[in-house]
Amino acid sequence: FEEARSNAESSLQICQTLLPGNHLLLASPKRVLALILEEIAIDNEQDPVCKGKLLKEAESLHLFALKMSQASFGERNVQTSKHYGNLGRLYQTMGRYSEAESMHLKAIQIKEELLGVDDYEVSLSVGHLASLYNYDMEEFSKAEDLYLRSIRIGMKLFGPSYSGLEY
C-alpha cells in the first residue's frame, strides 16, 4: 500500500497546486488517499499510535470529501451517500460503532430514496451495515436480516446464480 499511498499523495498534491482549496475535484484524491490510509492502518495493528494517526488523517480526508459533496450536490445525492458509507466503514475500523451505524443508516436512507429499495447500491450499503452488526456489535439477528436482504436484492438483479459473497 505504500506505493499506492505515494501515488495518491502525489495526485492530491498536483490537484492542490492547480485548484482552490475548497474545490470539488479535491474530494476524489482525498477520498482515495483516505481509503489507502485506512488499509495501511488496518495492517498496522502492532503499532496503535501509528494506526490512530493514520485513521485520524483518513477521517479528516473523508470529512472534507463529504463536505464538498454536500456543498456541490446537496444532502440527497448518491455521491454524498457514498461518502457517508465510507465514513461508516472508517468509524467501524476505529471502533466508533454508534457513529458507524449512523453513517451506514444515512447512506442506506439516501440511496433508497433516490434509487429505490432494490438497487444494487442499496444492497452494498445494507451489507456494510450487516457487517458492522455481525462482527462488531454482536447484533446477529439484525445482521442476518440485512445479509439476506442484500442477497435478495442481488438475486433479483442478477439472477439465481448470484452468490452474494461480497461480505
Short mmCIF file of N, CA, C and O in Angstrom, two decimals, residues 30-108:
data_model
loop_
_atom_site.label_atom_id
_atom_site.label_comp_id
_atom_site.label_asym_id
_atom_site.label_seq_id
_atom_site.Cartn_x
_atom_site.Cartn_y
_atom_site.Cartn_z
N LYS A 30 -8.64 13.03 -2.23
CA LYS A 30 -8.66 12.92 -0.77
C LYS A 30 -9.37 11.65 -0.33
O LYS A 30 -8.94 10.98 0.60
N ARG A 31 -10.46 11.30 -1.00
CA ARG A 31 -11.18 10.07 -0.68
C ARG A 31 -10.31 8.86 -0.95
O ARG A 31 -10.22 7.95 -0.11
N VAL A 32 -9.63 8.86 -2.09
CA VAL A 32 -8.74 7.73 -2.43
C VAL A 32 -7.63 7.60 -1.40
O VAL A 32 -7.35 6.50 -0.90
N LEU A 33 -7.00 8.70 -1.04
CA LEU A 33 -5.94 8.66 -0.04
C LEU A 33 -6.48 8.17 1.30
O LEU A 33 -5.84 7.37 1.99
N ALA A 34 -7.67 8.62 1.67
CA ALA A 34 -8.28 8.18 2.94
C ALA A 34 -8.47 6.67 2.95
O ALA A 34 -8.16 6.00 3.95
N LEU A 35 -8.95 6.11 1.86
CA LEU A 35 -9.17 4.66 1.79
C LEU A 35 -7.85 3.90 1.89
O LEU A 35 -7.76 2.85 2.54
N ILE A 36 -6.81 4.42 1.26
CA ILE A 36 -5.49 3.79 1.33
C ILE A 36 -4.93 3.86 2.75
O ILE A 36 -4.41 2.87 3.27
N LEU A 37 -5.04 5.03 3.39
CA LEU A 37 -4.55 5.19 4.75
C LEU A 37 -5.27 4.24 5.70
O LEU A 37 -4.65 3.68 6.62
N GLU A 38 -6.56 4.04 5.48
CA GLU A 38 -7.31 3.11 6.32
C GLU A 38 -6.77 1.69 6.17
O GLU A 38 -6.60 0.97 7.15
N GLU A 39 -6.48 1.28 4.95
CA GLU A 39 -5.92 -0.06 4.73
C GLU A 39 -4.55 -0.20 5.39
O GLU A 39 -4.24 -1.24 5.98
N ILE A 40 -3.73 0.83 5.27
CA ILE A 40 -2.40 0.79 5.92
C ILE A 40 -2.57 0.69 7.43
O ILE A 40 -1.86 -0.06 8.10
N ALA A 41 -3.53 1.45 7.98
CA ALA A 41 -3.78 1.42 9.42
C ALA A 41 -4.21 0.03 9.87
O ALA A 41 -3.76 -0.47 10.90
N ILE A 42 -5.08 -0.61 9.09
CA ILE A 42 -5.54 -1.96 9.44
C ILE A 42 -4.36 -2.92 9.48
O ILE A 42 -4.30 -3.80 10.34
N ASP A 43 -3.41 -2.72 8.58
CA ASP A 43 -2.22 -3.57 8.56
C ASP A 43 -1.22 -3.22 9.66
O ASP A 43 -0.24 -3.94 9.86
N ASN A 44 -1.44 -2.11 10.38
CA ASN A 44 -0.52 -1.65 11.42
C ASN A 44 -1.04 -1.92 12.82
O ASN A 44 -0.86 -1.12 13.72
N GLU A 45 -1.67 -3.06 13.02
CA GLU A 45 -2.23 -3.41 14.33
C GLU A 45 -1.17 -3.38 15.43
O GLU A 45 -1.48 -3.06 16.58
N GLN A 46 0.07 -3.71 15.09
CA GLN A 46 1.13 -3.80 16.09
C GLN A 46 1.61 -2.42 16.58
O GLN A 46 2.30 -2.34 17.58
N ASP A 47 1.22 -1.35 15.89
CA ASP A 47 1.63 0.00 16.27
C ASP A 47 0.38 0.87 16.43
O ASP A 47 -0.01 1.58 15.50
N PRO A 48 -0.25 0.83 17.61
CA PRO A 48 -1.51 1.56 17.80
C PRO A 48 -1.39 3.07 17.61
O PRO A 48 -2.35 3.71 17.18
N VAL A 49 -0.25 3.65 17.93
CA VAL A 49 -0.08 5.09 17.76
C VAL A 49 -0.11 5.45 16.28
O VAL A 49 -0.83 6.37 15.86
N CYS A 50 0.66 4.72 15.49
CA CYS A 50 0.68 4.94 14.04
C CYS A 50 -0.71 4.69 13.45
O CYS A 50 -1.20 5.48 12.64
N LYS A 51 -1.34 3.62 13.87
CA LYS A 51 -2.68 3.29 13.38
C LYS A 51 -3.65 4.42 13.68
O LYS A 51 -4.42 4.84 12.81
N GLY A 52 -3.61 4.93 14.89
CA GLY A 52 -4.51 6.02 15.28
C GLY A 52 -4.30 7.28 14.45
O GLY A 52 -5.26 7.93 14.04
N LYS A 53 -3.03 7.62 14.19
CA LYS A 53 -2.74 8.81 13.38
C LYS A 53 -3.25 8.64 11.95
O LYS A 53 -3.82 9.57 11.36
N LEU A 54 -3.04 7.46 11.39
CA LEU A 54 -3.50 7.20 10.02
C LEU A 54 -5.02 7.28 9.93
O LEU A 54 -5.56 7.86 8.99
N LEU A 55 -5.70 6.71 10.91
CA LEU A 55 -7.16 6.72 10.90
C LEU A 55 -7.70 8.14 11.10
O LEU A 55 -8.71 8.52 10.49
N LYS A 56 -7.05 8.92 11.94
CA LYS A 56 -7.48 10.30 12.15
C LYS A 56 -7.30 11.12 10.86
O LYS A 56 -8.16 11.92 10.50
N GLU A 57 -6.19 10.89 10.16
CA GLU A 57 -5.97 11.58 8.89
C GLU A 57 -7.02 11.14 7.86
O GLU A 57 -7.56 11.96 7.11
N ALA A 58 -7.30 9.85 7.83
CA ALA A 58 -8.32 9.34 6.92
C ALA A 58 -9.68 9.98 7.22
O ALA A 58 -10.42 10.35 6.29
N GLU A 59 -10.01 10.14 8.50
CA GLU A 59 -11.27 10.76 8.87
C GLU A 59 -11.34 12.19 8.34
O GLU A 59 -12.35 12.61 7.77
N SER A 60 -10.27 12.93 8.52
CA SER A 60 -10.23 14.31 8.05
C SER A 60 -10.44 14.39 6.54
O SER A 60 -11.20 15.24 6.04
N LEU A 61 -9.81 13.49 5.81
CA LEU A 61 -9.94 13.46 4.35
C LEU A 61 -11.36 13.09 3.94
O LEU A 61 -11.94 13.70 3.03
N HIS A 62 -11.95 12.09 4.59
CA HIS A 62 -13.33 11.70 4.29
C HIS A 62 -14.31 12.83 4.61
O HIS A 62 -15.26 13.06 3.85
N LEU A 63 -14.10 13.51 5.73
CA LEU A 63 -15.00 14.60 6.10
C LEU A 63 -14.93 15.74 5.09
O LEU A 63 -15.94 16.36 4.76
N PHE A 64 -13.72 16.01 4.57
CA PHE A 64 -13.58 17.02 3.52
C PHE A 64 -14.38 16.61 2.29
O PHE A 64 -15.13 17.41 1.72
N ALA A 65 -14.23 15.36 1.87
CA ALA A 65 -14.94 14.87 0.68
C ALA A 65 -16.45 14.96 0.88
O ALA A 65 -17.19 15.37 -0.04
N LEU A 66 -16.92 14.60 2.06
CA LEU A 66 -18.35 14.70 2.36
C LEU A 66 -18.81 16.15 2.28
O LEU A 66 -19.84 16.45 1.67
N LYS A 67 -18.06 17.05 2.88
CA LYS A 67 -18.42 18.46 2.90
C LYS A 67 -18.50 19.02 1.47
O LYS A 67 -19.43 19.75 1.13
N MET A 68 -17.55 18.65 0.63
CA MET A 68 -17.55 19.13 -0.75
C MET A 68 -18.75 18.57 -1.52
O MET A 68 -19.37 19.26 -2.32
N SER A 69 -19.06 17.30 -1.28
CA SER A 69 -20.20 16.68 -1.95
C SER A 69 -21.50 17.34 -1.50
O SER A 69 -22.38 17.63 -2.34
N GLN A 70 -21.64 17.58 -0.22
CA GLN A 70 -22.84 18.24 0.29
C GLN A 70 -22.99 19.65 -0.31
O GLN A 70 -24.08 20.05 -0.70
N ALA A 71 -21.87 20.37 -0.37
CA ALA A 71 -21.91 21.74 -0.90
C ALA A 71 -22.24 21.76 -2.39
O ALA A 71 -22.95 22.65 -2.86
N SER A 72 -21.75 20.78 -3.14
CA SER A 72 -21.94 20.76 -4.59
C SER A 72 -23.22 20.09 -5.02
O SER A 72 -23.88 20.53 -5.96
N PHE A 73 -23.58 18.98 -4.36
CA PHE A 73 -24.71 18.17 -4.81
C PHE A 73 -25.89 18.17 -3.85
O PHE A 73 -26.98 17.73 -4.21
N GLY A 74 -25.65 18.56 -2.62
CA GLY A 74 -26.69 18.51 -1.60
C GLY A 74 -26.64 17.22 -0.81
O GLY A 74 -25.89 16.29 -1.11
N GLU A 75 -27.48 17.17 0.21
CA GLU A 75 -27.52 16.02 1.11
C GLU A 75 -28.09 14.78 0.43
O GLU A 75 -27.63 13.67 0.63
N ARG A 76 -29.10 14.97 -0.39
CA ARG A 76 -29.80 13.85 -1.03
C ARG A 76 -29.19 13.59 -2.41
O ARG A 76 -29.76 13.93 -3.44
N ASN A 77 -28.02 12.98 -2.42
CA ASN A 77 -27.29 12.67 -3.64
C ASN A 77 -26.55 11.36 -3.43
O ASN A 77 -26.03 11.11 -2.34
N VAL A 78 -26.48 10.54 -4.46
CA VAL A 78 -25.82 9.24 -4.33
C VAL A 78 -24.35 9.41 -3.95
O VAL A 78 -23.83 8.66 -3.12
N GLN A 79 -23.67 10.40 -4.54
CA GLN A 79 -22.26 10.60 -4.20
C GLN A 79 -22.11 10.96 -2.73
O GLN A 79 -21.22 10.45 -2.05
N THR A 80 -22.98 11.80 -2.23
CA THR A 80 -22.96 12.15 -0.81
C THR A 80 -23.18 10.91 0.05
O THR A 80 -22.48 10.69 1.04
N SER A 81 -24.13 10.08 -0.37
CA SER A 81 -24.40 8.85 0.40
C SER A 81 -23.19 7.93 0.44
O SER A 81 -22.93 7.27 1.45
N LYS A 82 -22.43 7.89 -0.64
CA LYS A 82 -21.22 7.05 -0.67
C LYS A 82 -20.18 7.56 0.33
O LYS A 82 -19.47 6.76 0.94
N HIS A 83 -20.11 8.87 0.49
CA HIS A 83 -19.18 9.42 1.49
C HIS A 83 -19.63 9.04 2.91
O HIS A 83 -18.79 8.75 3.77
N TYR A 84 -20.94 9.02 3.15
CA TYR A 84 -21.43 8.56 4.44
C TYR A 84 -21.03 7.09 4.66
O TYR A 84 -20.62 6.71 5.75
N GLY A 85 -21.17 6.28 3.63
CA GLY A 85 -20.77 4.88 3.73
C GLY A 85 -19.29 4.72 4.01
O GLY A 85 -18.88 3.88 4.83
N ASN A 86 -18.46 5.54 3.36
CA ASN A 86 -17.02 5.48 3.62
C ASN A 86 -16.71 5.83 5.07
O ASN A 86 -15.88 5.19 5.72
N LEU A 87 -17.39 6.85 5.58
CA LEU A 87 -17.21 7.21 6.99
C LEU A 87 -17.70 6.09 7.91
O LEU A 87 -17.09 5.82 8.94
N GLY A 88 -18.78 5.44 7.53
CA GLY A 88 -19.28 4.32 8.32
C GLY A 88 -18.25 3.21 8.45
O GLY A 88 -18.00 2.68 9.54
N ARG A 89 -17.62 2.86 7.33
CA ARG A 89 -16.61 1.81 7.39
C ARG A 89 -15.38 2.27 8.18
O ARG A 89 -14.78 1.50 8.92
N LEU A 90 -15.01 3.55 8.02
CA LEU A 90 -13.87 4.07 8.78
C LEU A 90 -14.18 4.05 10.28
O LEU A 90 -13.35 3.58 11.08
N TYR A 91 -15.35 4.52 10.67
CA TYR A 91 -15.69 4.53 12.09
C TYR A 91 -15.77 3.11 12.64
O TYR A 91 -15.43 2.87 13.81
N GLN A 92 -16.18 2.17 11.83
CA GLN A 92 -16.16 0.76 12.25
C GLN A 92 -14.74 0.34 12.55
O GLN A 92 -14.46 -0.28 13.58
N THR A 93 -13.81 0.67 11.67
CA THR A 93 -12.40 0.35 11.88
C THR A 93 -11.86 1.02 13.14
O THR A 93 -11.05 0.45 13.87
N MET A 94 -12.34 2.24 13.42
CA MET A 94 -11.89 2.99 14.58
C MET A 94 -12.55 2.52 15.88
O MET A 94 -12.20 3.00 16.95
N GLY A 95 -13.51 1.62 15.78
CA GLY A 95 -14.21 1.15 16.97
C GLY A 95 -15.30 2.10 17.44
O GLY A 95 -15.81 1.97 18.55
N ARG A 96 -15.69 3.03 16.61
CA ARG A 96 -16.73 4.01 16.93
C ARG A 96 -18.04 3.51 16.31
O ARG A 96 -18.53 4.05 15.32
N TYR A 97 -18.58 2.47 16.92
CA TYR A 97 -19.65 1.70 16.29
C TYR A 97 -20.96 2.46 16.19
O TYR A 97 -21.68 2.31 15.19
N SER A 98 -21.29 3.27 17.16
CA SER A 98 -22.53 4.03 17.09
C SER A 98 -22.49 5.02 15.93
O SER A 98 -23.46 5.17 15.18
N GLU A 99 -21.35 5.68 15.77
CA GLU A 99 -21.19 6.61 14.64
C GLU A 99 -21.20 5.86 13.32
O GLU A 99 -21.75 6.34 12.32
N ALA A 100 -20.57 4.68 13.30
CA ALA A 100 -20.56 3.86 12.09
C ALA A 100 -21.98 3.50 11.69
O ALA A 100 -22.37 3.62 10.52
N GLU A 101 -22.76 3.05 12.67
CA GLU A 101 -24.14 2.68 12.40
C GLU A 101 -24.92 3.86 11.83
O GLU A 101 -25.65 3.74 10.84
N SER A 102 -24.75 5.02 12.43
CA SER A 102 -25.45 6.22 11.98
C SER A 102 -25.09 6.56 10.53
O SER A 102 -25.97 6.90 9.72
N MET A 103 -23.82 6.48 10.19
CA MET A 103 -23.38 6.78 8.83
C MET A 103 -23.94 5.77 7.83
O MET A 103 -24.41 6.14 6.75
N HIS A 104 -23.92 4.48 8.18
CA HIS A 104 -24.46 3.46 7.29
C HIS A 104 -25.97 3.65 7.09
O HIS A 104 -26.46 3.54 5.96
N LEU A 105 -26.68 3.93 8.17
CA LEU A 105 -28.12 4.15 8.06
C LEU A 105 -28.44 5.35 7.17
O LEU A 105 -29.38 5.32 6.37
N LYS A 106 -27.64 6.40 7.30
CA LYS A 106 -27.85 7.58 6.47
C LYS A 106 -27.60 7.26 5.00
O LYS A 106 -28.36 7.66 4.12
N ALA A 107 -26.53 6.51 4.73
CA ALA A 107 -26.23 6.12 3.35
C ALA A 107 -27.38 5.30 2.76
O ALA A 107 -27.80 5.52 1.62
N ILE A 108 -27.89 4.34 3.54
CA ILE A 108 -28.99 3.50 3.07
C ILE A 108 -30.24 4.35 2.80
O ILE A 108 -30.88 4.21 1.76
#
